[in-house]
mmCIF file of C-alpha atoms in Angstrom:
data_model
loop_
_atom_site.group_PDB
_atom_site.id
_atom_site.type_symbol
_atom_site.label_atom_id
_atom_site.label_comp_id
_atom_site.label_asym_id
_atom_site.label_seq_id
_atom_site.Cartn_x
_atom_site.Cartn_y
_atom_site.Cartn_z
ATOM 1 C CA UNK A 272 -23.907 -0.217 -26.218
ATOM 2 C CA UNK A 273 -22.856 2.722 -28.421
ATOM 3 C CA UNK A 274 -24.695 5.245 -26.276
ATOM 4 C CA UNK A 275 -23.294 3.906 -23.008
ATOM 5 C CA UNK A 276 -19.737 3.816 -24.308
ATOM 6 C CA UNK A 277 -20.012 7.304 -25.786
ATOM 7 C CA UNK A 278 -21.201 8.566 -22.413
ATOM 8 C CA UNK A 279 -18.414 6.717 -20.612
ATOM 9 C CA UNK A 280 -15.855 8.225 -22.973
ATOM 10 C CA UNK A 281 -17.017 11.727 -22.037
ATOM 11 C CA UNK A 282 -17.259 10.975 -18.311
ATOM 12 C CA UNK A 283 -13.678 9.694 -18.197
ATOM 13 C CA UNK A 284 -12.458 12.895 -19.897
ATOM 14 C CA UNK A 285 -13.513 14.967 -16.856
ATOM 15 C CA UNK A 286 -10.727 14.817 -14.196
ATOM 16 C CA UNK A 287 -13.146 14.854 -11.287
ATOM 17 C CA UNK A 288 -10.668 13.969 -8.551
ATOM 18 C CA UNK A 289 -12.241 14.302 -5.096
ATOM 19 C CA UNK A 290 -12.371 17.858 -3.728
ATOM 20 C CA UNK A 291 -12.060 19.279 -7.266
ATOM 21 C CA UNK A 292 -14.984 20.590 -9.282
ATOM 22 C CA UNK A 293 -17.344 18.200 -11.018
ATOM 23 C CA UNK A 294 -19.466 20.989 -12.527
ATOM 24 C CA UNK A 295 -18.300 20.380 -16.118
ATOM 25 C CA UNK A 296 -19.300 16.722 -15.836
ATOM 26 C CA UNK A 297 -22.645 17.676 -14.299
ATOM 27 C CA UNK A 298 -23.236 20.211 -17.080
ATOM 28 C CA UNK A 299 -22.602 17.486 -19.652
ATOM 29 C CA UNK A 300 -25.077 15.133 -17.949
ATOM 30 C CA UNK A 301 -27.774 17.778 -17.533
ATOM 31 C CA UNK A 302 -27.403 18.590 -21.223
ATOM 32 C CA UNK A 303 -28.201 14.975 -22.048
ATOM 33 C CA UNK A 304 -31.141 14.992 -19.647
ATOM 34 C CA UNK A 305 -32.505 18.235 -21.094
ATOM 35 C CA UNK A 306 -32.349 16.739 -24.561
ATOM 36 C CA UNK A 307 -34.505 13.826 -23.382
ATOM 37 C CA UNK A 308 -36.935 16.016 -21.452
ATOM 38 C CA UNK A 309 -35.873 14.593 -18.064
ATOM 39 C CA UNK A 310 -36.440 16.761 -14.989
ATOM 40 C CA UNK A 311 -33.416 17.274 -12.759
ATOM 41 C CA UNK A 312 -32.201 19.321 -9.796
ATOM 42 C CA UNK A 313 -28.895 19.998 -8.057
ATOM 43 C CA UNK A 314 -27.739 19.984 -4.440
ATOM 44 C CA UNK A 315 -24.551 22.031 -4.388
ATOM 45 C CA UNK A 316 -21.533 22.160 -2.121
ATOM 46 C CA UNK A 317 -21.205 25.191 0.149
ATOM 47 C CA UNK A 318 -18.812 26.948 -2.247
ATOM 48 C CA UNK A 319 -20.746 25.929 -5.357
ATOM 49 C CA UNK A 320 -17.776 24.200 -6.973
ATOM 50 C CA UNK A 321 -19.335 20.744 -6.783
ATOM 51 C CA UNK A 322 -22.856 19.418 -7.096
ATOM 52 C CA UNK A 323 -25.042 16.370 -6.636
ATOM 53 C CA UNK A 324 -27.607 15.663 -9.315
ATOM 54 C CA UNK A 325 -31.036 14.085 -8.836
ATOM 55 C CA UNK A 326 -33.183 13.335 -11.876
ATOM 56 C CA UNK A 327 -36.573 11.683 -12.300
ATOM 57 C CA UNK A 328 -37.938 9.823 -15.290
ATOM 58 C CA UNK A 329 -41.650 9.041 -15.338
ATOM 59 C CA UNK A 330 -44.166 9.988 -12.626
ATOM 60 C CA UNK A 331 -43.038 12.603 -10.114
ATOM 61 C CA UNK A 332 -44.481 10.589 -7.233
ATOM 62 C CA UNK A 333 -44.605 6.912 -6.393
ATOM 63 C CA UNK A 334 -42.361 4.205 -5.000
ATOM 64 C CA UNK A 335 -39.507 4.721 -7.392
ATOM 65 C CA UNK A 336 -36.088 3.140 -7.807
ATOM 66 C CA UNK A 337 -32.849 5.129 -7.479
ATOM 67 C CA UNK A 338 -29.756 4.356 -9.545
ATOM 68 C CA UNK A 339 -26.956 5.844 -7.450
ATOM 69 C CA UNK A 340 -23.358 6.578 -8.359
ATOM 70 C CA UNK A 341 -20.576 9.005 -7.487
ATOM 71 C CA UNK A 342 -18.790 11.230 -9.973
ATOM 72 C CA UNK A 343 -15.466 11.711 -8.172
ATOM 73 C CA UNK A 344 -12.386 9.559 -8.654
ATOM 74 C CA UNK A 345 -9.173 8.989 -6.736
ATOM 75 C CA UNK A 346 -5.949 10.808 -7.780
ATOM 76 C CA UNK A 347 -3.522 9.489 -10.383
ATOM 77 C CA UNK A 348 -0.397 11.171 -8.991
ATOM 78 C CA UNK A 349 2.357 8.745 -8.063
ATOM 79 C CA UNK A 350 0.901 5.985 -10.229
ATOM 80 C CA UNK A 351 2.712 4.571 -13.258
ATOM 81 C CA UNK A 352 0.006 4.806 -15.924
ATOM 82 C CA UNK A 353 0.937 3.490 -19.368
ATOM 83 C CA UNK A 354 -1.715 5.687 -21.035
ATOM 84 C CA UNK A 355 -3.580 8.940 -20.427
ATOM 85 C CA UNK A 356 -5.806 8.173 -17.394
ATOM 86 C CA UNK A 357 -8.417 10.706 -18.512
ATOM 87 C CA UNK A 358 -8.928 9.345 -21.980
ATOM 88 C CA UNK A 359 -10.893 6.133 -22.536
ATOM 89 C CA UNK A 360 -8.797 3.480 -24.230
ATOM 90 C CA UNK A 361 -10.144 0.135 -25.489
ATOM 91 C CA UNK A 362 -7.911 -2.900 -25.845
ATOM 92 C CA UNK A 363 -8.570 -6.665 -25.833
ATOM 93 C CA UNK A 364 -12.056 -6.366 -24.404
ATOM 94 C CA UNK A 365 -11.012 -3.952 -21.644
ATOM 95 C CA UNK A 366 -11.789 -0.267 -21.239
ATOM 96 C CA UNK A 367 -8.975 1.688 -19.559
ATOM 97 C CA UNK A 368 -9.221 5.009 -17.747
ATOM 98 C CA UNK A 369 -9.442 6.530 -14.281
ATOM 99 C CA UNK A 370 -12.899 5.778 -12.939
ATOM 100 C CA UNK A 371 -13.890 3.109 -15.448
ATOM 101 C CA UNK A 372 -14.470 0.653 -12.606
ATOM 102 C CA UNK A 373 -14.937 3.029 -9.676
ATOM 103 C CA UNK A 374 -17.486 4.010 -10.811
ATOM 104 C CA UNK A 375 -18.114 5.885 -14.035
ATOM 105 C CA UNK A 376 -18.849 2.623 -15.839
ATOM 106 C CA UNK A 377 -22.072 2.232 -13.870
ATOM 107 C CA UNK A 378 -22.821 5.955 -14.049
ATOM 108 C CA UNK A 379 -22.624 5.818 -17.855
ATOM 109 C CA UNK A 380 -24.948 2.818 -17.971
ATOM 110 C CA UNK A 381 -27.398 4.482 -15.553
ATOM 111 C CA UNK A 382 -27.499 7.671 -17.645
ATOM 112 C CA UNK A 383 -27.984 5.624 -20.810
ATOM 113 C CA UNK A 384 -30.848 3.671 -19.219
ATOM 114 C CA UNK A 385 -32.466 6.908 -18.048
ATOM 115 C CA UNK A 386 -32.346 8.347 -21.567
ATOM 116 C CA UNK A 387 -33.983 5.218 -22.971
ATOM 117 C CA UNK A 388 -36.597 5.238 -20.207
ATOM 118 C CA UNK A 389 -37.547 8.816 -21.066
ATOM 119 C CA UNK A 390 -38.997 7.600 -24.377
ATOM 120 C CA UNK A 391 -41.314 5.132 -22.615
ATOM 121 C CA UNK A 392 -44.511 5.521 -20.561
ATOM 122 C CA UNK A 393 -43.226 4.496 -17.119
ATOM 123 C CA UNK A 394 -45.706 3.680 -14.373
ATOM 124 C CA UNK A 395 -43.017 3.750 -11.671
ATOM 125 C CA UNK A 396 -40.473 6.582 -11.293
ATOM 126 C CA UNK A 397 -36.867 5.912 -12.180
ATOM 127 C CA UNK A 398 -34.400 8.208 -10.415
ATOM 128 C CA UNK A 399 -30.766 8.994 -11.147
ATOM 129 C CA UNK A 400 -28.613 10.199 -8.233
ATOM 130 C CA UNK A 401 -25.041 11.362 -8.881
ATOM 131 C CA UNK A 402 -22.906 12.592 -5.985
ATOM 132 C CA UNK A 403 -19.565 14.288 -5.404
ATOM 133 C CA UNK A 404 -16.707 13.570 -2.950
ATOM 134 C CA UNK A 405 -17.724 10.008 -2.151
ATOM 135 C CA UNK A 406 -14.121 8.831 -2.089
ATOM 136 C CA UNK A 407 -13.259 10.979 0.941
ATOM 137 C CA UNK A 408 -15.995 9.621 3.186
ATOM 138 C CA UNK A 409 -19.357 9.837 1.395
ATOM 139 C CA UNK A 410 -19.317 13.610 1.948
ATOM 140 C CA UNK A 411 -21.280 15.160 -0.908
ATOM 141 C CA UNK A 412 -24.359 12.933 -1.025
ATOM 142 C CA UNK A 413 -25.480 14.097 2.418
ATOM 143 C CA UNK A 414 -26.741 17.399 0.963
ATOM 144 C CA UNK A 415 -28.806 15.479 -1.572
ATOM 145 C CA UNK A 416 -30.236 13.173 1.090
ATOM 146 C CA UNK A 417 -31.138 16.152 3.268
ATOM 147 C CA UNK A 418 -33.196 17.561 0.387
ATOM 148 C CA UNK A 419 -34.960 14.266 -0.266
ATOM 149 C CA UNK A 420 -35.724 13.810 3.423
ATOM 150 C CA UNK A 421 -38.034 16.851 3.361
ATOM 151 C CA UNK A 422 -40.337 15.321 0.737
ATOM 152 C CA UNK A 423 -43.504 13.409 1.474
ATOM 153 C CA UNK A 424 -42.995 11.154 -1.547
ATOM 154 C CA UNK A 425 -39.578 9.534 -1.499
ATOM 155 C CA UNK A 426 -37.936 6.841 -3.584
ATOM 156 C CA UNK A 427 -38.528 3.302 -2.379
ATOM 157 C CA UNK A 428 -35.532 1.212 -3.464
ATOM 158 C CA UNK A 429 -31.894 2.035 -4.224
ATOM 159 C CA UNK A 430 -29.268 0.314 -6.369
ATOM 160 C CA UNK A 431 -25.771 1.655 -5.683
ATOM 161 C CA UNK A 432 -23.645 0.673 -8.668
ATOM 162 C CA UNK A 433 -20.251 0.246 -7.032
ATOM 163 C CA UNK A 434 -18.211 -2.542 -8.674
ATOM 164 C CA UNK A 435 -19.388 -5.979 -7.519
ATOM 165 C CA UNK A 436 -18.822 -7.959 -10.705
ATOM 166 C CA UNK A 437 -22.599 -7.658 -11.269
ATOM 167 C CA UNK A 438 -23.308 -9.632 -8.115
ATOM 168 C CA UNK A 439 -25.687 -8.503 -5.379
ATOM 169 C CA UNK A 440 -23.925 -7.119 -2.316
ATOM 170 C CA UNK A 441 -26.179 -6.739 0.717
ATOM 171 C CA UNK A 442 -23.743 -5.286 3.207
ATOM 172 C CA UNK A 443 -20.642 -3.311 4.036
ATOM 173 C CA UNK A 444 -19.061 -2.132 7.257
ATOM 174 C CA UNK A 445 -19.550 1.304 8.730
ATOM 175 C CA UNK A 446 -16.623 3.680 9.062
ATOM 176 C CA UNK A 447 -15.601 6.144 11.742
ATOM 177 C CA UNK A 448 -12.583 8.364 10.974
ATOM 178 C CA UNK A 449 -10.902 9.908 14.018
ATOM 179 C CA UNK A 450 -7.849 11.901 15.084
ATOM 180 C CA UNK A 451 -5.886 11.560 18.303
ATOM 181 C CA UNK A 452 -4.188 14.834 19.286
ATOM 182 C CA UNK A 453 -1.270 14.118 21.619
ATOM 183 C CA UNK A 454 0.172 17.009 23.629
ATOM 184 C CA UNK A 455 3.517 16.866 25.432
ATOM 185 C CA UNK A 456 6.139 19.474 26.338
ATOM 186 C CA UNK A 457 8.732 20.856 23.930
ATOM 187 C CA UNK A 458 12.415 21.008 24.762
ATOM 188 C CA UNK A 459 15.959 20.765 23.456
ATOM 189 C CA UNK A 460 16.849 17.244 22.441
ATOM 190 C CA UNK A 461 20.033 17.437 24.556
ATOM 191 C CA UNK A 462 17.713 17.637 27.577
ATOM 192 C CA UNK A 463 15.098 15.258 26.214
ATOM 193 C CA UNK A 464 14.265 13.558 29.546
ATOM 194 C CA UNK A 465 13.117 16.908 30.925
ATOM 195 C CA UNK A 466 10.567 17.299 28.113
ATOM 196 C CA UNK A 467 7.636 15.115 27.115
ATOM 197 C CA UNK A 468 7.868 13.756 23.592
ATOM 198 C CA UNK A 469 4.461 13.889 21.893
ATOM 199 C CA UNK A 470 5.624 11.364 19.308
ATOM 200 C CA UNK A 471 6.223 8.906 22.121
ATOM 201 C CA UNK A 472 2.684 9.545 23.337
ATOM 202 C CA UNK A 473 1.492 8.871 19.805
ATOM 203 C CA UNK A 474 3.438 5.627 19.666
ATOM 204 C CA UNK A 475 1.891 4.539 22.968
ATOM 205 C CA UNK A 476 -1.536 5.432 21.592
ATOM 206 C CA UNK A 477 -0.957 3.258 18.529
ATOM 207 C CA UNK A 478 -0.235 0.477 21.001
ATOM 208 C CA UNK A 479 -3.710 1.055 22.455
ATOM 209 C CA UNK A 480 -5.210 0.750 18.953
ATOM 210 C CA UNK A 481 -3.350 -2.494 18.353
ATOM 211 C CA UNK A 482 -4.545 -3.875 21.656
ATOM 212 C CA UNK A 483 -8.186 -3.095 20.856
ATOM 213 C CA UNK A 484 -7.755 -4.584 17.387
ATOM 214 C CA UNK A 485 -6.432 -7.786 18.947
ATOM 215 C CA UNK A 486 -9.445 -7.931 21.268
ATOM 216 C CA UNK A 487 -11.869 -7.487 18.367
ATOM 217 C CA UNK A 488 -10.109 -10.148 16.300
ATOM 218 C CA UNK A 489 -9.945 -12.677 19.104
ATOM 219 C CA UNK A 490 -13.258 -12.213 20.923
ATOM 220 C CA UNK A 491 -15.346 -9.628 19.070
ATOM 221 C CA UNK A 492 -18.428 -10.082 16.926
ATOM 222 C CA UNK A 493 -17.913 -12.045 13.714
ATOM 223 C CA UNK A 494 -19.632 -12.050 10.342
ATOM 224 C CA UNK A 495 -18.076 -14.609 8.034
ATOM 225 C CA UNK A 496 -19.707 -13.011 4.980
ATOM 226 C CA UNK A 497 -16.819 -10.504 5.023
ATOM 227 C CA UNK A 498 -13.230 -11.124 3.926
ATOM 228 C CA UNK A 499 -12.197 -9.790 7.343
ATOM 229 C CA UNK A 500 -14.998 -11.141 9.568
ATOM 230 C CA UNK A 501 -14.594 -8.699 12.474
ATOM 231 C CA UNK A 502 -14.450 -4.942 13.046
ATOM 232 C CA UNK A 503 -11.064 -3.432 12.275
ATOM 233 C CA UNK A 504 -8.931 -0.523 13.491
ATOM 234 C CA UNK A 505 -6.264 1.077 11.335
ATOM 235 C CA UNK A 506 -3.792 3.899 12.006
ATOM 236 C CA UNK A 507 -3.134 5.596 8.688
ATOM 237 C CA UNK A 508 -1.263 8.859 9.334
ATOM 238 C CA UNK A 509 1.069 10.087 12.099
ATOM 239 C CA UNK A 510 2.269 13.700 12.129
ATOM 240 C CA UNK A 511 4.624 15.437 14.551
ATOM 241 C CA UNK A 512 7.976 17.064 15.018
ATOM 242 C CA UNK A 513 9.761 19.803 13.118
ATOM 243 C CA UNK A 514 13.492 19.220 13.717
ATOM 244 C CA UNK A 515 15.643 16.427 15.098
ATOM 245 C CA UNK A 516 17.021 18.562 17.907
ATOM 246 C CA UNK A 517 13.584 19.601 19.196
ATOM 247 C CA UNK A 518 11.454 17.362 21.401
ATOM 248 C CA UNK A 519 8.044 17.646 19.711
ATOM 249 C CA UNK A 520 5.176 19.136 21.665
ATOM 250 C CA UNK A 521 2.364 17.920 19.418
ATOM 251 C CA UNK A 522 1.581 14.747 17.522
ATOM 252 C CA UNK A 523 -1.515 13.695 15.590
ATOM 253 C CA UNK A 524 -2.558 10.154 14.745
ATOM 254 C CA UNK A 525 -5.340 9.696 12.194
ATOM 255 C CA UNK A 526 -7.089 6.349 12.531
ATOM 256 C CA UNK A 527 -10.290 4.635 11.526
ATOM 257 C CA UNK A 528 -12.738 2.034 12.741
ATOM 258 C CA UNK A 529 -14.566 -0.119 10.199
ATOM 259 C CA UNK A 530 -17.283 -1.813 12.171
ATOM 260 C CA UNK A 531 -19.681 -4.654 11.602
ATOM 261 C CA UNK A 532 -23.350 -3.746 11.828
ATOM 262 C CA UNK A 533 -23.561 -5.647 15.128
ATOM 263 C CA UNK A 534 -20.759 -3.589 16.719
ATOM 264 C CA UNK A 535 -21.401 -0.100 18.056
ATOM 265 C CA UNK A 536 -18.363 2.001 17.025
ATOM 266 C CA UNK A 537 -19.013 4.382 19.940
ATOM 267 C CA UNK A 538 -18.353 1.546 22.373
ATOM 268 C CA UNK A 539 -15.076 0.823 20.595
ATOM 269 C CA UNK A 540 -14.152 4.518 20.802
ATOM 270 C CA UNK A 541 -14.999 4.530 24.512
ATOM 271 C CA UNK A 542 -12.519 1.709 25.157
ATOM 272 C CA UNK A 543 -9.848 3.454 23.088
ATOM 273 C CA UNK A 544 -10.495 6.686 24.999
ATOM 274 C CA UNK A 545 -9.960 4.865 28.300
ATOM 275 C CA UNK A 546 -6.639 3.630 26.956
ATOM 276 C CA UNK A 547 -5.684 7.156 25.861
ATOM 277 C CA UNK A 548 -6.455 8.536 29.318
ATOM 278 C CA UNK A 549 -4.358 5.777 30.889
ATOM 279 C CA UNK A 550 -1.358 6.913 28.820
ATOM 280 C CA UNK A 551 -1.479 10.473 30.175
ATOM 281 C CA UNK A 552 -2.544 9.743 33.770
ATOM 282 C CA UNK A 553 0.863 8.748 35.243
ATOM 283 C CA UNK A 554 2.539 11.759 33.584
ATOM 284 C CA UNK A 555 0.277 14.515 34.905
ATOM 285 C CA UNK A 556 2.176 15.269 38.120
ATOM 286 C CA UNK A 557 5.300 16.209 36.168
ATOM 287 C CA UNK A 558 3.618 17.280 32.939
ATOM 288 C CA UNK A 559 0.108 18.604 33.676
ATOM 289 C CA UNK A 560 -0.349 19.506 30.017
ATOM 290 C CA UNK A 561 -0.059 15.847 28.970
ATOM 291 C CA UNK A 562 -3.167 14.654 27.128
ATOM 292 C CA UNK A 563 -4.294 12.376 24.308
ATOM 293 C CA UNK A 564 -7.580 13.778 23.017
ATOM 294 C CA UNK A 565 -9.703 12.025 20.390
ATOM 295 C CA UNK A 566 -12.002 13.827 17.963
ATOM 296 C CA UNK A 567 -14.234 12.572 15.180
ATOM 297 C CA UNK A 568 -13.429 13.587 11.600
ATOM 298 C CA UNK A 569 -16.068 11.768 9.586
ATOM 299 C CA UNK A 570 -18.422 8.808 9.737
ATOM 300 C CA UNK A 571 -20.825 6.854 7.598
ATOM 301 C CA UNK A 572 -23.048 3.915 8.537
ATOM 302 C CA UNK A 573 -22.742 0.341 7.423
ATOM 303 C CA UNK A 574 -25.307 -1.637 5.464
ATOM 304 C CA UNK A 575 -26.917 -4.949 6.371
ATOM 305 C CA UNK A 576 -29.801 -5.625 3.967
ATOM 306 C CA UNK A 577 -31.744 -8.887 4.490
ATOM 307 C CA UNK A 578 -31.434 -11.312 1.607
ATOM 308 C CA UNK A 579 -35.222 -11.552 1.334
ATOM 309 C CA UNK A 580 -35.673 -7.771 1.032
ATOM 310 C CA UNK A 581 -37.517 -6.156 -1.858
ATOM 311 C CA UNK A 582 -34.367 -4.695 -3.374
ATOM 312 C CA UNK A 583 -32.668 -8.099 -3.483
ATOM 313 C CA UNK A 584 -35.804 -9.644 -4.973
ATOM 314 C CA UNK A 585 -35.882 -6.899 -7.609
ATOM 315 C CA UNK A 586 -32.261 -7.532 -8.585
ATOM 316 C CA UNK A 587 -33.041 -11.224 -8.939
ATOM 317 C CA UNK A 588 -35.923 -10.309 -11.263
ATOM 318 C CA UNK A 589 -33.358 -8.363 -13.275
ATOM 319 C CA UNK A 590 -31.354 -11.529 -13.853
ATOM 320 C CA UNK A 591 -28.694 -11.293 -11.135
ATOM 321 C CA UNK A 592 -28.464 -14.945 -10.134
ATOM 322 C CA UNK A 593 -25.416 -15.428 -7.942
ATOM 323 C CA UNK A 594 -25.797 -15.600 -4.170
ATOM 324 C CA UNK A 595 -25.561 -12.243 -2.348
ATOM 325 C CA UNK A 596 -22.331 -11.357 -0.572
ATOM 326 C CA UNK A 597 -20.844 -8.437 1.387
ATOM 327 C CA UNK A 598 -18.132 -6.050 0.231
ATOM 328 C CA UNK A 599 -15.072 -4.877 2.130
ATOM 329 C CA UNK A 600 -15.325 -1.241 1.003
ATOM 330 C CA UNK A 601 -17.806 1.390 2.126
ATOM 331 C CA UNK A 602 -20.523 2.898 -0.060
ATOM 332 C CA UNK A 603 -23.339 5.438 0.032
ATOM 333 C CA UNK A 604 -25.891 2.627 0.341
ATOM 334 C CA UNK A 605 -25.764 2.729 4.134
ATOM 335 C CA UNK A 606 -26.656 6.436 4.058
ATOM 336 C CA UNK A 607 -29.590 5.925 1.677
ATOM 337 C CA UNK A 608 -30.939 3.314 4.071
ATOM 338 C CA UNK A 609 -30.202 5.146 7.324
ATOM 339 C CA UNK A 610 -31.248 8.642 6.214
ATOM 340 C CA UNK A 611 -34.234 7.797 3.990
ATOM 341 C CA UNK A 612 -35.274 4.334 5.147
ATOM 342 C CA UNK A 613 -34.776 2.927 1.654
ATOM 343 C CA UNK A 614 -33.996 -0.718 1.021
ATOM 344 C CA UNK A 615 -30.581 -0.569 -0.639
ATOM 345 C CA UNK A 616 -28.195 -3.008 -2.260
ATOM 346 C CA UNK A 617 -24.946 -2.712 -4.196
ATOM 347 C CA UNK A 618 -24.666 -4.101 -7.711
ATOM 348 C CA UNK A 619 -22.494 -2.764 -10.491
ATOM 349 C CA UNK A 620 -19.985 -3.662 -13.180
ATOM 350 C CA UNK A 621 -16.289 -4.224 -12.617
ATOM 351 C CA UNK A 622 -14.052 -5.452 -9.846
ATOM 352 C CA UNK A 623 -12.672 -3.156 -7.136
ATOM 353 C CA UNK A 624 -9.374 -5.018 -7.506
ATOM 354 C CA UNK A 625 -8.942 -3.058 -10.751
ATOM 355 C CA UNK A 626 -9.827 0.306 -9.171
ATOM 356 C CA UNK A 627 -7.651 2.890 -7.388
ATOM 357 C CA UNK A 628 -4.482 1.899 -9.244
ATOM 358 C CA UNK A 629 -2.593 2.567 -12.451
ATOM 359 C CA UNK A 630 -4.217 1.414 -15.689
ATOM 360 C CA UNK A 631 -7.619 0.992 -14.061
ATOM 361 C CA UNK A 632 -9.962 -0.856 -16.404
ATOM 362 C CA UNK A 633 -13.374 -2.443 -16.717
ATOM 363 C CA UNK A 634 -14.187 -5.394 -18.942
ATOM 364 C CA UNK A 635 -16.512 -4.779 -21.872
ATOM 365 C CA UNK A 636 -18.507 -7.861 -20.876
ATOM 366 C CA UNK A 637 -19.241 -6.282 -17.497
ATOM 367 C CA UNK A 638 -20.556 -3.139 -19.164
ATOM 368 C CA UNK A 639 -22.766 -5.222 -21.431
ATOM 369 C CA UNK A 640 -24.138 -7.133 -18.440
ATOM 370 C CA UNK A 641 -24.902 -3.860 -16.647
ATOM 371 C CA UNK A 642 -26.685 -2.441 -19.688
ATOM 372 C CA UNK A 643 -28.785 -5.594 -19.922
ATOM 373 C CA UNK A 644 -29.736 -5.432 -16.240
ATOM 374 C CA UNK A 645 -30.757 -1.776 -16.388
ATOM 375 C CA UNK A 646 -32.764 -2.196 -19.598
ATOM 376 C CA UNK A 647 -34.683 -4.986 -17.860
ATOM 377 C CA UNK A 648 -35.315 -2.579 -15.012
ATOM 378 C CA UNK A 649 -36.693 0.004 -17.441
ATOM 379 C CA UNK A 650 -39.090 -2.566 -18.872
ATOM 380 C CA UNK A 651 -40.299 -3.488 -15.385
ATOM 381 C CA UNK A 652 -40.865 0.193 -14.605
ATOM 382 C CA UNK A 653 -43.186 0.420 -17.599
ATOM 383 C CA UNK A 654 -45.605 -1.908 -15.849
ATOM 384 C CA UNK A 655 -44.913 -0.834 -12.276
ATOM 385 C CA UNK A 656 -43.226 -2.632 -9.411
#
């Protein structure tokens, strides 16, 4: 455990908030890998400030297993931390710090396992994949996946170590992030009826979202393995207006769809688009500029891994006994499966209920369980899958 906790201590000290550089953290990790003789490569962001890392222990080719984690964390601003969020603090069997649960705890254990594996004659490759900017929509890992897609020999199975309490998670919903741009006509507020208030268009559009959400909840596809067993729609940000005495000309509504695997998000968008067009249609004679236009910001696929798949069977061999379940949050697992055809599952230490908030922590017992699981994996790799 000493090695894993020492690594975690260093990882927490890097304030790798999404969109900020993770290069110091990556340099630390590559230093450890170099010391163990582990081959690695980077897939960098366009500006070079951030990087994905992909490392291989054992044979260069073969049906290997990927241990996947992200290096970025959510911000701490506006949160009432009782201790330095970027310094690991141990108390009463809990390890405190930003990213301990989501998800530097698993990353530390995966690095530690890789270092131990490097001293053994593996018959099956063990891969380490670390990404950037996962928290803002699984952005960074796509460059890494694009590189792997060009290879004839690709990894076979993928364990994404997001916090599941060391249970096997076989699914998560997909996500589609969108923006509705509402255009009206500006004017003086004293003559408001002669203008077209874009905020009012935005409010009407939110009504369309609520109507589609009601339809999905009442008569849409259901999967009772999820806490919320249907696809959801959420309006998160509304922007518009500059002064109280000006009728605003523009309004933006950022919203998302989190869809079950059985629901096509494009069909949901098509229905929402029809509703948006219906808002503007009766206004066009008087205000021909009236429009509610929808554009896509980001998307990632869901995951729906069969419970009898090879990755689930492998995790059972590693001692994970509880029945599989599905998580409410998105992960990179869906991209590993969709882009590379890999069987993927989610299994890592900690509970997401402790993540993304002040005094984030992970229990020491969860870290110990993760270390045990990954050391069993290393032993299996010695003999081949």
